[in-house]
CSV table of C-alpha atoms in Angstrom, one decimal:
chain,number,residue,atom,x,y,z
A,1,UNK,CA,83.5,6.3,-76.8
A,2,UNK,CA,84.9,7.9,-73.6
A,3,UNK,CA,88.6,7.5,-73.0
A,4,UNK,CA,90.0,7.4,-69.5
A,5,UNK,CA,93.8,8.1,-69.1
A,6,UNK,CA,94.9,6.7,-65.8
A,7,UNK,CA,97.4,4.9,-63.7
A,8,UNK,CA,96.1,1.8,-61.8
A,9,UNK,CA,97.6,2.6,-58.4
A,10,UNK,CA,96.2,6.1,-58.3
A,11,UNK,CA,93.1,6.6,-56.1
A,12,UNK,CA,92.3,9.7,-58.1
A,13,UNK,CA,92.2,7.6,-61.2
A,14,UNK,CA,90.5,4.6,-59.6
A,15,UNK,CA,87.5,6.7,-58.3
A,16,UNK,CA,86.7,7.6,-61.9
A,17,UNK,CA,87.3,4.1,-63.2
A,18,UNK,CA,84.9,2.8,-60.6
A,19,UNK,CA,82.3,5.4,-61.5
A,20,UNK,CA,82.4,4.3,-65.2
A,21,UNK,CA,82.0,0.6,-64.1
A,22,UNK,CA,79.2,1.2,-61.7
A,23,UNK,CA,77.3,3.3,-64.2
A,24,UNK,CA,78.1,0.7,-66.9
A,25,UNK,CA,79.3,3.3,-69.3
A,26,UNK,CA,81.3,2.1,-72.3
A,27,UNK,CA,84.9,3.5,-72.2
A,28,UNK,CA,88.4,2.9,-73.3
A,29,UNK,CA,91.1,2.6,-70.7
A,30,UNK,CA,94.4,4.2,-71.6
A,31,UNK,CA,97.2,3.3,-69.0
A,32,UNK,CA,100.1,5.7,-68.4
A,33,UNK,CA,103.2,4.5,-66.7
A,34,UNK,CA,104.1,8.1,-65.6
A,35,UNK,CA,107.8,7.4,-66.5
A,36,UNK,CA,107.7,10.2,-69.1
A,37,UNK,CA,104.6,9.4,-71.1
A,38,UNK,CA,102.7,12.1,-69.2
A,39,UNK,CA,105.2,14.7,-70.6
A,40,UNK,CA,104.6,13.8,-74.2
A,41,UNK,CA,103.1,16.6,-76.4
A,42,UNK,CA,100.0,14.5,-77.2
A,43,UNK,CA,99.1,14.0,-73.6
A,44,UNK,CA,99.9,17.6,-72.5
A,45,UNK,CA,97.5,18.7,-75.2
A,46,UNK,CA,94.7,17.2,-73.2
A,47,UNK,CA,96.2,17.6,-69.7
A,48,UNK,CA,98.4,20.7,-69.6
A,49,UNK,CA,99.3,20.0,-66.0
A,50,UNK,CA,100.4,16.5,-67.1
A,51,UNK,CA,98.3,14.9,-64.3
A,52,UNK,CA,96.0,11.9,-64.4
A,53,UNK,CA,93.2,11.1,-64.6
A,54,UNK,CA,91.9,12.7,-67.7
A,55,UNK,CA,88.6,11.9,-69.3
A,56,UNK,CA,88.1,12.6,-73.0
A,57,UNK,CA,84.7,12.7,-74.5
A,58,UNK,CA,85.0,13.4,-78.2
A,59,UNK,CA,86.7,16.8,-78.3
A,60,UNK,CA,86.1,17.6,-74.6
A,61,UNK,CA,88.8,16.9,-72.1
A,62,UNK,CA,88.2,17.0,-68.3
A,63,UNK,CA,91.0,17.0,-65.8
A,64,UNK,CA,90.6,16.8,-61.9
A,65,UNK,CA,88.8,13.7,-60.7
A,66,UNK,CA,86.1,15.5,-58.8
A,67,UNK,CA,85.2,17.4,-61.9
A,68,UNK,CA,85.1,14.2,-63.9
A,69,UNK,CA,82.8,12.6,-61.4
A,70,UNK,CA,80.4,15.5,-61.6
A,71,UNK,CA,80.5,15.4,-65.4
A,72,UNK,CA,79.7,11.7,-65.4
A,73,UNK,CA,76.9,12.2,-62.9
A,74,UNK,CA,75.3,15.0,-65.0
A,75,UNK,CA,75.6,13.2,-68.3
A,76,UNK,CA,74.8,9.7,-67.1
A,77,UNK,CA,72.4,10.2,-64.1
A,78,UNK,CA,71.5,6.6,-63.7
A,79,UNK,CA,72.2,5.1,-61.3
A,80,UNK,CA,72.2,8.3,-59.3
A,81,UNK,CA,75.2,8.9,-57.2
A,82,UNK,CA,74.3,12.3,-55.8
A,83,UNK,CA,71.4,12.8,-53.4
A,84,UNK,CA,68.9,15.6,-53.9
A,85,UNK,CA,68.2,16.3,-50.2
A,86,UNK,CA,70.2,19.3,-49.0
A,87,UNK,CA,71.8,17.7,-45.9
A,88,UNK,CA,72.6,14.5,-47.8
A,89,UNK,CA,74.2,16.4,-50.6
A,90,UNK,CA,76.2,18.4,-48.2
A,91,UNK,CA,77.4,15.3,-46.5
A,92,UNK,CA,78.5,13.7,-49.7
A,93,UNK,CA,80.4,16.8,-50.7
A,94,UNK,CA,82.0,17.0,-47.3
A,95,UNK,CA,83.2,13.5,-47.5
A,96,UNK,CA,84.7,14.1,-50.9
A,97,UNK,CA,86.5,17.3,-49.9
A,98,UNK,CA,87.7,16.0,-46.5
A,99,UNK,CA,89.2,13.0,-48.2
A,100,UNK,CA,91.0,15.1,-50.8
A,101,UNK,CA,92.1,18.0,-48.5
A,102,UNK,CA,92.6,16.3,-45.2
A,103,UNK,CA,93.0,12.5,-45.4
A,104,UNK,CA,95.0,12.1,-48.6
A,105,UNK,CA,97.8,14.7,-47.8
A,106,UNK,CA,98.3,13.1,-44.4
A,107,UNK,CA,99.0,9.7,-46.0
A,108,UNK,CA,102.4,10.7,-47.3
A,109,UNK,CA,104.5,10.2,-44.1
A,110,UNK,CA,102.7,6.9,-43.5
A,111,UNK,CA,103.5,5.8,-47.0
A,112,UNK,CA,107.2,6.4,-46.4
A,113,UNK,CA,106.9,4.1,-43.3
A,114,UNK,CA,105.0,1.5,-45.2
A,115,UNK,CA,107.7,1.4,-47.9
A,116,UNK,CA,110.5,1.1,-45.3
A,117,UNK,CA,112.0,4.4,-46.4
A,118,UNK,CA,113.5,6.2,-43.3
A,119,UNK,CA,112.5,9.8,-42.6
A,120,UNK,CA,114.0,12.3,-40.2
A,121,UNK,CA,110.9,13.7,-38.7
A,122,UNK,CA,109.0,11.4,-36.3
A,123,UNK,CA,106.9,14.4,-35.2
A,124,UNK,CA,105.5,14.7,-38.7
A,125,UNK,CA,104.5,11.1,-38.6
A,126,UNK,CA,102.7,11.5,-35.3
A,127,UNK,CA,100.9,14.6,-36.6
A,128,UNK,CA,99.9,12.7,-39.8
A,129,UNK,CA,98.4,9.9,-37.7
A,130,UNK,CA,96.4,12.3,-35.5
A,131,UNK,CA,95.1,14.1,-38.6
A,132,UNK,CA,94.0,10.7,-40.1
A,133,UNK,CA,92.3,9.7,-36.9
A,134,UNK,CA,90.4,13.0,-36.9
A,135,UNK,CA,89.1,12.2,-40.4
A,136,UNK,CA,88.2,8.6,-39.5
A,137,UNK,CA,86.3,9.7,-36.4
A,138,UNK,CA,84.4,12.1,-38.5
A,139,UNK,CA,83.5,9.5,-41.1
A,140,UNK,CA,82.6,7.0,-38.4
A,141,UNK,CA,80.1,9.5,-37.0
A,142,UNK,CA,78.5,10.0,-40.4
A,143,UNK,CA,78.0,6.3,-40.9
A,144,UNK,CA,76.7,5.6,-37.4
A,145,UNK,CA,73.1,5.2,-38.6
A,146,UNK,CA,73.4,4.7,-42.3
A,147,UNK,CA,74.7,2.2,-44.8
A,148,UNK,CA,76.3,4.8,-47.1
A,149,UNK,CA,77.2,8.4,-46.7
A,150,UNK,CA,74.3,10.9,-46.6
A,151,UNK,CA,71.9,8.1,-45.5
A,152,UNK,CA,71.8,6.8,-49.1
A,153,UNK,CA,70.6,3.2,-49.6
A,154,UNK,CA,73.1,3.0,-52.5
A,155,UNK,CA,76.7,4.2,-53.1
A,156,UNK,CA,77.3,7.9,-53.8
A,157,UNK,CA,80.2,9.9,-55.1
A,158,UNK,CA,81.4,10.0,-51.5
A,159,UNK,CA,81.9,6.2,-51.6
A,160,UNK,CA,83.9,6.5,-54.8
A,161,UNK,CA,86.2,9.1,-53.3
A,162,UNK,CA,86.7,7.9,-49.7
A,163,UNK,CA,86.3,4.3,-50.7
A,164,UNK,CA,89.4,4.3,-52.7
A,165,UNK,CA,91.5,5.7,-49.8
A,166,UNK,CA,90.1,4.6,-46.4
A,167,UNK,CA,90.5,0.8,-47.1
A,168,UNK,CA,94.3,1.3,-47.4
A,169,UNK,CA,94.6,2.7,-43.8
A,170,UNK,CA,95.5,-0.7,-42.2
A,171,UNK,CA,98.3,-1.2,-44.7
A,172,UNK,CA,99.6,2.2,-43.7
A,173,UNK,CA,99.6,1.2,-40.0
A,174,UNK,CA,96.3,2.7,-39.1
A,175,UNK,CA,93.9,-0.1,-38.1
A,176,UNK,CA,90.2,0.4,-38.4
A,177,UNK,CA,89.3,-1.7,-35.3
A,178,UNK,CA,88.0,1.3,-33.4
A,179,UNK,CA,85.8,2.3,-36.3
A,180,UNK,CA,83.2,-0.5,-36.6
A,181,UNK,CA,80.8,1.4,-38.9
A,182,UNK,CA,83.6,2.5,-41.2
A,183,UNK,CA,85.0,-1.1,-41.2
A,184,UNK,CA,81.7,-2.5,-42.2
A,185,UNK,CA,81.4,0.2,-44.9
A,186,UNK,CA,84.8,-0.8,-46.3
A,187,UNK,CA,83.7,-4.5,-46.4
A,188,UNK,CA,80.6,-3.6,-48.3
A,189,UNK,CA,82.5,-1.7,-50.9
A,190,UNK,CA,85.2,-4.4,-51.2
A,191,UNK,CA,82.5,-6.9,-52.0
A,192,UNK,CA,81.4,-4.9,-55.1
A,193,UNK,CA,82.6,-6.1,-58.5
A,194,UNK,CA,83.8,-2.6,-59.5
A,195,UNK,CA,86.1,-2.4,-56.5
A,196,UNK,CA,87.4,-5.9,-57.0
A,197,UNK,CA,88.1,-5.3,-60.7
A,198,UNK,CA,90.1,-2.2,-60.0
A,199,UNK,CA,92.0,-3.4,-57.0
A,200,UNK,CA,95.8,-3.4,-57.2
A,201,UNK,CA,98.1,-5.5,-55.0
A,202,UNK,CA,100.5,-4.2,-52.3
A,203,UNK,CA,103.4,-5.5,-54.5
A,204,UNK,CA,102.3,-3.3,-57.4
A,205,UNK,CA,101.9,-0.3,-55.1
A,206,UNK,CA,105.4,-0.8,-53.7
A,207,UNK,CA,107.0,-1.4,-57.1
A,208,UNK,CA,105.5,1.9,-58.4
A,209,UNK,CA,105.9,4.1,-55.3
A,210,UNK,CA,109.2,3.1,-53.8
A,211,UNK,CA,111.6,4.4,-56.5
A,212,UNK,CA,109.6,7.6,-56.9
A,213,UNK,CA,109.7,8.3,-53.1
A,214,UNK,CA,113.4,7.5,-52.9
A,215,UNK,CA,114.0,9.9,-55.8
A,216,UNK,CA,112.0,12.6,-54.0
A,217,UNK,CA,114.0,12.2,-50.8
A,218,UNK,CA,117.3,12.3,-52.8
A,219,UNK,CA,116.2,15.5,-54.6
A,220,UNK,CA,115.3,17.1,-51.2
A,221,UNK,CA,118.6,16.2,-49.7
A,222,UNK,CA,120.5,17.6,-52.6
A,223,UNK,CA,118.8,21.0,-52.0
């Protein structure tokens, strides 16, 4: 049986968790608290960068969530989550990579604000919001005439990646009111059982993130 090593509040972990549920693949969920258990020798043996998620299939370990998603799609192709049409495939890949490389990094300053942790750089906050709106406008355009990314009638890997990040925007102070197609897309995903079964509360997020962000600020100030 597959083993998924994960942390519930991690969007990177959650996208893999949802893929396993949507594809109805039997798996064992192994939860790490990231309070030192990720540095234990047994875990480093399967994840030398001590990151989550990690998927273990017998003696084969896969790190990096996008690689895990590709592995699951190749090994368990039903239901299909990657289109075969060239433009649709490119769209799905664009959404995945834009989420990882543009949207996700811009969330950090907004997360500080959400947690009530003061920062000394309001300009960085404004730049982050502008970067996020650029991504949201891009996604809104892609969904203008389709239910899911790439014109797919069913969810794709793009939904798994962006759909574990975009719905958090209002909590970060970025409402989706001006993005009606993206808002409707979020509602469709939130109604799915796999999303509901993997959803964490704001209280859980704050309890996990706040001490870690405060430690990070303290470490930066000490340098």
